Coordinates of C-alpha atoms and ligand atoms in Angstrom, one line a residue:
M1 CA 100.1 105.0 -3.5
F2 CA 102.2 103.7 -0.8
S3 CA 103.5 100.3 -1.9
L4 CA 105.1 97.6 0.4
R5 CA 108.1 96.5 -1.6
P6 CA 109.8 93.7 0.2
R7 CA 113.1 94.1 1.1
R8 CA 116.1 92.7 -0.8
L9 CA 116.6 89.1 -0.4
S10 CA 120.2 87.8 0.4
L11 CA 120.5 84.8 -2.2
A12 CA 123.1 82.7 -2.8
N13 CA 125.8 84.2 -4.9
T14 CA 127.6 81.2 -6.9
S15 CA 128.2 80.6 -10.6
A16 CA 125.9 77.6 -10.3
P17 CA 122.2 78.1 -11.0
L18 CA 120.1 79.1 -8.0
N19 CA 117.9 76.2 -6.9
A20 CA 114.6 78.3 -6.6
D21 CA 111.4 76.5 -6.2
L22 CA 108.6 79.1 -6.7
H23 CA 105.4 76.9 -6.8
C24 CA 104.1 74.4 -4.2
H25 CA 101.1 73.7 -2.1
S26 CA 100.3 73.0 1.6
T27 CA 97.4 71.7 3.5
V28 CA 95.9 75.1 3.3
S29 CA 94.8 74.5 -0.4
D30 CA 95.4 70.9 -1.9
G31 CA 98.8 69.9 -0.8
L32 CA 99.6 67.1 1.7
L33 CA 102.0 68.7 4.0
A34 CA 101.5 71.7 6.5
P35 CA 103.2 75.0 5.8
E36 CA 105.8 74.3 8.3
E37 CA 106.7 70.8 7.2
L38 CA 106.9 72.3 3.5
A39 CA 109.6 74.9 4.5
R40 CA 111.6 72.1 6.4
R41 CA 111.5 69.9 3.3
A42 CA 112.3 72.6 0.7
H43 CA 115.4 73.7 2.9
A44 CA 116.3 69.7 3.4
Q45 CA 115.9 69.3 -0.6
G46 CA 118.5 72.1 -0.9
V47 CA 115.9 74.7 -2.3
Q48 CA 117.8 78.1 -2.1
L49 CA 114.7 80.4 -2.9
W50 CA 111.2 79.4 -2.0
A51 CA 107.7 80.4 -2.5
L52 CA 104.3 78.8 -1.1
T53 CA 101.6 79.3 -3.7
D54 CA 98.5 77.9 -2.3
H55 CA 95.4 77.8 -4.5
D56 CA 93.5 81.2 -3.9
E57 CA 94.7 81.4 -0.2
L58 CA 97.2 83.1 1.7
G59 CA 96.6 81.4 5.0
G60 CA 99.9 79.4 5.2
L61 CA 102.4 82.1 4.3
A62 CA 102.9 83.4 7.9
A63 CA 103.9 79.9 9.2
A64 CA 105.9 78.9 6.1
G65 CA 107.9 82.2 6.2
A66 CA 108.4 81.9 9.8
V67 CA 110.1 78.4 9.4
A68 CA 112.0 79.3 6.4
G69 CA 113.3 82.4 8.2
E70 CA 114.6 80.3 11.2
L71 CA 116.3 77.8 8.6
G72 CA 117.8 80.8 6.6
L73 CA 116.0 80.1 3.4
P74 CA 115.0 83.1 1.6
F75 CA 111.1 83.1 1.2
V76 CA 108.8 84.7 -1.1
A77 CA 104.9 85.2 -0.4
G78 CA 103.1 83.6 -3.3
V79 CA 99.5 82.7 -4.4
E80 CA 98.2 80.6 -7.4
I81 CA 94.9 82.3 -8.3
S82 CA 92.2 80.5 -10.5
V83 CA 91.1 82.6 -13.6
S84 CA 88.6 81.8 -16.2
W85 CA 90.0 82.8 -19.7
R86 CA 87.8 82.1 -22.7
H87 CA 86.8 78.5 -22.4
E88 CA 89.9 77.6 -20.1
T89 CA 90.7 77.6 -16.6
L90 CA 94.2 79.2 -16.1
H91 CA 96.5 79.6 -12.9
I92 CA 98.1 82.8 -12.4
V93 CA 100.9 82.7 -9.8
G94 CA 101.7 86.1 -7.8
L95 CA 105.0 86.4 -6.3
R96 CA 106.2 88.8 -3.7
I97 CA 102.9 89.9 -3.1
D98 CA 102.0 91.7 0.4
P99 CA 99.7 89.1 2.0
H100 CA 97.9 91.7 4.1
H101 CA 96.8 93.6 1.2
A102 CA 93.1 94.4 1.4
T103 CA 92.4 94.2 -2.4
L104 CA 94.1 90.9 -3.0
R105 CA 92.6 89.2 0.4
D106 CA 89.1 90.5 -0.7
G107 CA 89.6 89.1 -4.1
L108 CA 90.5 85.8 -3.2
A109 CA 87.8 85.6 -0.7
T110 CA 85.3 86.0 -3.4
T111 CA 87.2 83.5 -5.7
R112 CA 86.8 80.8 -2.9
S113 CA 83.3 81.5 -2.1
G114 CA 81.9 79.4 -4.7
R115 CA 84.0 76.2 -3.9
T116 CA 81.5 74.7 -1.4
R117 CA 78.4 74.8 -3.6
R118 CA 80.4 73.5 -6.4
A119 CA 81.8 70.7 -4.3
R120 CA 78.0 69.8 -3.4
E121 CA 77.2 69.5 -7.1
M122 CA 80.3 67.4 -7.7
A123 CA 79.5 65.0 -5.1
A124 CA 75.9 64.7 -6.5
Q125 CA 77.2 63.8 -10.1
L126 CA 79.5 61.4 -8.5
A127 CA 76.7 59.7 -6.6
E128 CA 74.7 59.3 -9.8
A129 CA 77.9 57.7 -11.2
G130 CA 77.9 55.2 -8.4
I131 CA 80.2 56.9 -6.1
P132 CA 78.4 57.9 -3.1
N133 CA 79.1 60.2 -0.1
A134 CA 82.0 61.9 -2.0
F135 CA 81.5 65.3 -0.3
E136 CA 81.8 63.8 3.2
G137 CA 84.8 61.7 1.8
A138 CA 86.6 64.7 0.2
L139 CA 86.2 66.6 3.2
N140 CA 88.3 64.1 5.2
Y141 CA 91.3 65.2 3.1
V142 CA 90.5 69.0 3.4
G143 CA 92.8 71.1 5.6
N144 CA 90.9 74.3 5.1
P145 CA 87.0 74.1 4.8
D146 CA 87.2 77.3 2.5
L147 CA 89.2 75.4 0.0
I148 CA 87.6 72.2 -1.0
G149 CA 88.7 71.3 -4.3
R150 CA 89.0 68.7 -7.2
T151 CA 92.3 67.1 -5.5
H152 CA 90.4 66.3 -2.2
F153 CA 87.7 64.4 -4.3
A154 CA 90.4 62.8 -6.3
R155 CA 92.2 61.3 -3.2
Y156 CA 88.6 60.0 -1.9
I157 CA 88.2 58.2 -5.3
V158 CA 91.6 56.7 -4.9
E159 CA 90.7 55.6 -1.3
T160 CA 87.7 53.9 -2.5
N161 CA 89.7 51.8 -5.0
R162 CA 88.1 53.1 -8.2
C163 CA 91.3 54.4 -9.4
D164 CA 95.0 53.7 -8.7
D165 CA 96.2 57.1 -8.3
V166 CA 95.1 61.0 -8.4
R167 CA 96.3 61.1 -12.1
E168 CA 94.0 58.2 -13.2
V169 CA 91.2 60.2 -11.5
F170 CA 91.8 63.3 -13.7
S171 CA 91.4 61.1 -16.7
R172 CA 87.9 59.4 -15.6
Y173 CA 86.4 61.8 -13.4
L174 CA 86.2 65.5 -12.6
V175 CA 87.2 66.8 -15.9
A176 CA 84.8 68.1 -18.7
G177 CA 82.8 65.5 -20.1
K178 CA 83.3 63.0 -17.0
P179 CA 81.5 62.7 -13.9
G180 CA 82.0 65.2 -11.4
Y181 CA 82.7 67.9 -13.5
V182 CA 81.2 71.3 -12.5
P183 CA 82.3 74.4 -14.5
M184 CA 83.2 77.3 -12.4
Q185 CA 83.3 81.1 -13.1
W186 CA 86.7 82.0 -11.5
A187 CA 88.3 85.5 -11.6
A188 CA 88.9 87.3 -14.7
L189 CA 92.5 87.6 -16.0
E190 CA 92.2 91.3 -15.5
Q191 CA 91.1 91.1 -11.9
A192 CA 93.7 88.5 -10.8
L193 CA 96.4 90.7 -12.4
G194 CA 95.0 93.7 -10.7
W195 CA 95.2 92.1 -7.2
I196 CA 98.7 90.8 -7.7
Q197 CA 99.9 94.3 -8.7
D198 CA 98.0 96.1 -6.0
A199 CA 99.6 93.7 -3.6
G200 CA 103.2 94.5 -5.1
G201 CA 103.6 91.4 -6.6
V202 CA 104.9 90.1 -9.9
A203 CA 102.3 88.0 -11.9
V204 CA 103.4 84.7 -13.5
V205 CA 101.3 82.4 -16.0
A206 CA 101.5 78.8 -14.3
H207 CA 102.4 75.8 -16.3
P208 CA 101.2 77.3 -19.6
G209 CA 101.9 74.1 -21.4
R210 CA 98.9 72.4 -19.6
Y211 CA 96.1 74.5 -21.1
K212 CA 94.2 73.3 -24.1
L213 CA 95.2 76.3 -26.1
N214 CA 96.8 76.2 -29.7
D215 CA 99.8 78.4 -30.6
G216 CA 97.6 81.2 -31.8
E217 CA 95.5 81.2 -28.7
L218 CA 98.8 81.0 -26.2
R219 CA 100.1 84.1 -28.1
E220 CA 96.8 86.0 -27.7
L221 CA 96.9 85.0 -23.9
F222 CA 100.6 86.2 -23.6
A223 CA 99.7 89.3 -25.3
E224 CA 96.7 90.0 -23.3
F225 CA 98.6 89.1 -20.0
Q226 CA 101.5 91.3 -21.0
A227 CA 99.1 94.2 -21.9
L228 CA 97.8 93.9 -18.3
G229 CA 101.2 94.2 -16.8
G230 CA 102.0 90.2 -16.4
A231 CA 105.8 89.9 -16.5
A232 CA 106.8 86.1 -16.3
I233 CA 105.9 82.7 -17.3
E234 CA 106.7 79.2 -15.8
V235 CA 109.2 77.6 -18.0
V236 CA 110.6 74.8 -16.0
T237 CA 107.4 73.3 -13.9
G238 CA 106.6 69.7 -12.7
S239 CA 103.8 70.0 -15.4
H240 CA 106.2 70.3 -18.5
T241 CA 108.2 67.8 -20.4
P242 CA 111.7 68.9 -21.4
D243 CA 110.4 69.7 -24.8
Q244 CA 108.0 72.2 -23.1
Y245 CA 111.0 73.8 -21.2
R246 CA 112.6 74.7 -24.4
R247 CA 109.3 75.6 -26.1
F248 CA 108.2 78.0 -23.3
A249 CA 111.8 79.3 -23.1
T250 CA 111.3 80.5 -26.9
Y251 CA 107.9 82.1 -26.1
A252 CA 109.5 83.9 -23.1
K253 CA 112.2 85.3 -25.2
E254 CA 110.0 86.3 -27.7
F255 CA 107.6 88.2 -25.6
G256 CA 110.3 89.4 -23.2
F257 CA 108.8 87.6 -20.2
L258 CA 111.0 86.6 -17.3
A259 CA 111.0 82.8 -16.7
S260 CA 109.9 81.0 -13.5
R261 CA 110.8 77.6 -12.0
G262 CA 108.5 75.6 -10.0
S263 CA 107.9 72.0 -8.9
D264 CA 104.1 72.5 -8.0
F265 CA 104.7 70.0 -5.5
H266 CA 101.6 68.6 -3.6
G267 CA 102.9 65.6 -1.7
P268 CA 105.6 63.1 -1.4
E269 CA 103.6 60.1 -2.9
E270 CA 101.6 62.4 -5.4
S271 CA 104.0 64.6 -7.2
R272 CA 106.2 63.7 -9.8
Y273 CA 108.8 66.1 -8.8
D274 CA 109.9 67.0 -5.2
L275 CA 110.9 70.5 -4.1
G276 CA 113.9 71.7 -5.6
S277 CA 114.3 68.5 -8.1
L278 CA 113.7 70.0 -11.4
P279 CA 116.4 70.9 -13.9
P280 CA 117.5 74.6 -13.9
L281 CA 116.2 77.0 -16.4
P282 CA 117.6 77.2 -19.7
D283 CA 120.4 79.7 -20.0
S284 CA 118.7 81.5 -22.6
V285 CA 116.0 83.1 -20.2
V286 CA 116.1 85.6 -17.6
P287 CA 114.9 84.2 -14.1
V288 CA 112.1 86.0 -12.4
W289 CA 114.4 86.6 -9.4
H290 CA 117.1 88.1 -11.4
D291 CA 116.9 91.5 -9.5
W292 CA 115.5 90.3 -6.1
Ligands
LIG301 P1 90.4 72.9 -8.5 O1 91.1 74.3 -8.2 O2 89.6 72.4 -7.4 O3 89.6 72.9 -9.9 O4 91.5 71.8 -8.6 C1 92.6 71.9 -9.4 C2 93.8 71.1 -8.8 O5 93.5 69.8 -9.3 C3 95.1 71.4 -9.5 O6 95.8 72.4 -8.9 C4 95.7 70.2 -9.3 O7 96.3 69.8 -7.9 C5 94.7 69.0 -9.5 N1 94.8 68.6 -10.8 C6 94.0 69.1 -12.0 N2 94.2 68.3 -13.2 C7 95.0 67.3 -12.8 C8 95.8 66.2 -13.5 N3 95.6 66.0 -14.6 N4 96.4 65.2 -12.6 C9 96.6 65.6 -11.3 N5 96.0 66.7 -10.6 C10 95.5 67.4 -11.2
LIG302 MN1 96.5 71.9 -6.8
LIG303 MN1 98.1 74.9 -11.0
LIG304 MN1 99.9 74.6 -8.2

């Protein structure tokens, strides 16, 4: 089948590690900055290779890529797909995807389609827990009506002074066992990898240290991901501790995965790491961009 392989990127060729940031969010999903603003911020922060990876959405890529192009910032089209695997929700990042590919676009549209109903159920639960009008409140933070998610609710809960920050919300609300949690059936791992590969992209397990999976379960996930054609895992991400950088570098070597690096930046006041501000990948791993 004809494949739209992106052309070669011209990446800075120095002995210093490349400042690549391959994971962040715009207002098209649950970030606080528009795609154009993010591109300018990435450039100003010294990022040398940048990907926008909105949740289940490709709508910000054209604007982000256009501004990155004007700034001479090498840009990669990305996406972060919500996946249900066993009892966990996983996030699979696709990099260097063709955003026009129909299979990927249709798959993501299906993945997004349950979000509004889920949000209504979340709001009903929150009302019972003493937080009325959360659907309308969350909508005020939504940049894309197709993509209402937990972060938008979390911002509303902070606005109403029930929690000090979004992080606190995710310990008291919106997670399993707490008010406002509505389980979702997201895409299957096999589907997400199929869409990414059909669109010519590379699949990456996002923030693997964040899942409630023990070592044995993680190995089963990695083996299944690899068998489905998955090529990389995030090693240095805003969701990992330095101990986890080392731990996941070891998994990457063991499985022969390439390693990715991304801040998972959502917004200036909200995110621990700004674009391009994480430490470099450990020397022992092969960067996912090594042959780009
Ligand atoms: P959703 O796709 O609607 O289930 O929302 C998932 C998003 O919620 C993630 O991408 C994060 O932006 C946010 N999130 C989940 N857990 C946390 C947490 N512990 N702290 C901060 N944000 C979180
Ligand atoms: Mn998010
Ligand atoms: Mn994620
Ligand atoms: Mn993310």
